[in-house]
Short mmCIF file of C-alpha atoms in Angstrom, two decimals:
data_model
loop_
_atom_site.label_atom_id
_atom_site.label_comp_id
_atom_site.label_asym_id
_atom_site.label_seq_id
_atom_site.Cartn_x
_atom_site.Cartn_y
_atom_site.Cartn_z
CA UNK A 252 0.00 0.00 0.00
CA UNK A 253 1.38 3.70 -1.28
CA UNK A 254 0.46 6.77 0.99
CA UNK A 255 1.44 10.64 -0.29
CA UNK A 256 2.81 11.87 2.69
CA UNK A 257 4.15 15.31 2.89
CA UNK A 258 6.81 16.64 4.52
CA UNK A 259 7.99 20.19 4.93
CA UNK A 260 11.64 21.60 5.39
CA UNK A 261 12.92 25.01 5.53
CA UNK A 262 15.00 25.89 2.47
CA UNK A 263 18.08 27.91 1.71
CA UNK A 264 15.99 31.00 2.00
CA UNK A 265 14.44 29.75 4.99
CA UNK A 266 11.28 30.23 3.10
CA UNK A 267 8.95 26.99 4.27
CA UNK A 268 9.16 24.39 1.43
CA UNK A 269 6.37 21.32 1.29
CA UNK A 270 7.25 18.11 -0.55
CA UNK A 271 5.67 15.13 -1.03
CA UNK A 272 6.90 11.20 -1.86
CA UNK A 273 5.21 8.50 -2.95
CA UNK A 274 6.02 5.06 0.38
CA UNK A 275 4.87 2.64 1.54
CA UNK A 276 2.88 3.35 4.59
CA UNK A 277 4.72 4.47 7.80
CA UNK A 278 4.87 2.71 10.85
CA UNK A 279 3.14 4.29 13.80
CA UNK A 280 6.68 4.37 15.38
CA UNK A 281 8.24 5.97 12.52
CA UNK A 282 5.45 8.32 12.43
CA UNK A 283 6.12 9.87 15.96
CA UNK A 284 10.11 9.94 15.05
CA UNK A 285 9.14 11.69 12.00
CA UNK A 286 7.02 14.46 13.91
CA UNK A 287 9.73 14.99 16.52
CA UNK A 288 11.56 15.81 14.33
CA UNK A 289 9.16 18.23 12.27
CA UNK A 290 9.50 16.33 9.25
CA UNK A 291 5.56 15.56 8.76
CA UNK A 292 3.06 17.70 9.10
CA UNK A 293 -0.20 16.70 10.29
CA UNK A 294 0.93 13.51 9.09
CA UNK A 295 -0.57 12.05 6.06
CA UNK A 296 -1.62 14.96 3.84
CA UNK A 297 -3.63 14.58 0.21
CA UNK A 298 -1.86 13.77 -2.66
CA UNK A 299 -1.36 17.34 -3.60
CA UNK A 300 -3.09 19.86 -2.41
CA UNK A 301 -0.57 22.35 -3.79
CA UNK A 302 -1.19 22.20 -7.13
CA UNK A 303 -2.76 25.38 -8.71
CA UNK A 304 -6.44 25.45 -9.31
CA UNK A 305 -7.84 27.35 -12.35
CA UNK A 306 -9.34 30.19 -9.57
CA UNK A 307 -10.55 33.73 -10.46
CA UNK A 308 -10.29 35.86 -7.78
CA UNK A 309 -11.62 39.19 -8.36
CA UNK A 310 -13.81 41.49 -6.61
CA UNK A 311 -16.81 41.77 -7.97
CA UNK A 312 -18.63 44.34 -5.54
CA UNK A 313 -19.67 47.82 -7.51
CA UNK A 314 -17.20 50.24 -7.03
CA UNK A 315 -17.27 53.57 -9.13
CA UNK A 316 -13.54 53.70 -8.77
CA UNK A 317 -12.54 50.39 -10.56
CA UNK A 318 -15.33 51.64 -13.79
CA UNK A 319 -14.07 55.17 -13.80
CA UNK A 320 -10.77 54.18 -14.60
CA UNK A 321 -10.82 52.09 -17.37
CA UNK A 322 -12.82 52.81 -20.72
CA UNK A 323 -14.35 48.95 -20.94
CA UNK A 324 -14.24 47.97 -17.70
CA UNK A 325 -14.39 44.00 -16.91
CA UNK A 326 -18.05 42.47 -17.36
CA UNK A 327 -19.23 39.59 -15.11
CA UNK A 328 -22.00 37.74 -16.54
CA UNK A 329 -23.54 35.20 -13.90
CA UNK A 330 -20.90 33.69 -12.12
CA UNK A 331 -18.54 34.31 -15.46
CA UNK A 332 -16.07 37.24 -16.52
CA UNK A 333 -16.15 37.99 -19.77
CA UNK A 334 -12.48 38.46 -21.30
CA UNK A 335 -11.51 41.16 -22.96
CA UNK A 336 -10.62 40.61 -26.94
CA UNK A 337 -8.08 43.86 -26.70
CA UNK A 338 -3.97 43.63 -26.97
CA UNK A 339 -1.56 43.01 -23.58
CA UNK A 340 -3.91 43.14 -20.27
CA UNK A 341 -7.23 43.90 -22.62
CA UNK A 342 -8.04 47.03 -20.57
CA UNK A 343 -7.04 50.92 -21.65
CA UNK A 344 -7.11 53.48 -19.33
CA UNK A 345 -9.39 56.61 -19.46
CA UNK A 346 -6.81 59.43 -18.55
CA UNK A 347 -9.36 61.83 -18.85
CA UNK A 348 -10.80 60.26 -16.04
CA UNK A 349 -8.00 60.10 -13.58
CA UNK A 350 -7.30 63.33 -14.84
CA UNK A 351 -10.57 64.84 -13.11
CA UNK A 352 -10.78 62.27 -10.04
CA UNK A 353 -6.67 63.67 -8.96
CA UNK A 354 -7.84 67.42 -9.54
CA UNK A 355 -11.70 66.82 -7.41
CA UNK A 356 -9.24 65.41 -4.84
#
């Protein structure tokens, strides 16, 4: 029987760095040695939670800021955002615009 189990380490950096490798299951006793150490976390973990998931996260309260800003600003349509068709980051900015909201404040 194969378990993921993952493991975490600091780095060079000292950053925190999680890993994961593919055993047979650990021994309870091994286990314990492993966690005095602080070698496993929380012991067995999911195969990888770590991977990237195709997320959106944008805000999607009104704010007369965020459309002021831009000339097309970014549509939402149900639980969908529309992308824009336009060159580089598909937004232009409306200098005009910022050009009034700096000088009203």
């Amino acid at each position: 029987m194969y378990e993921y189990v993952c493991y975490w380490d600091y780095g060079e950096e000292h950053k925190r760095v999680f890993w994961f490798r593919k055993e047979e299951a650990l021994k309870e006793k091994e286990i314990k040695e492993a966690r005095k150490q602080n070698k496993i976390q929380e012991g067995r973990c999911s195969s990888s939670p770590h991977l990237p998931q195709p997320m959106l996260e944008f805000d999607m309260t009104p704010h007369p800021f965020r459309n002021k800003v831009v000339k097309d600003p970014i549509k939402h349509e149900e639980r969908y955002v529309k992308i824009p068709e336009n060159p580089r980051l598909g937004i232009e900015i409306d200098r005009k615009n910022i050009l009034k909201i700096s000088q009203s404040s």
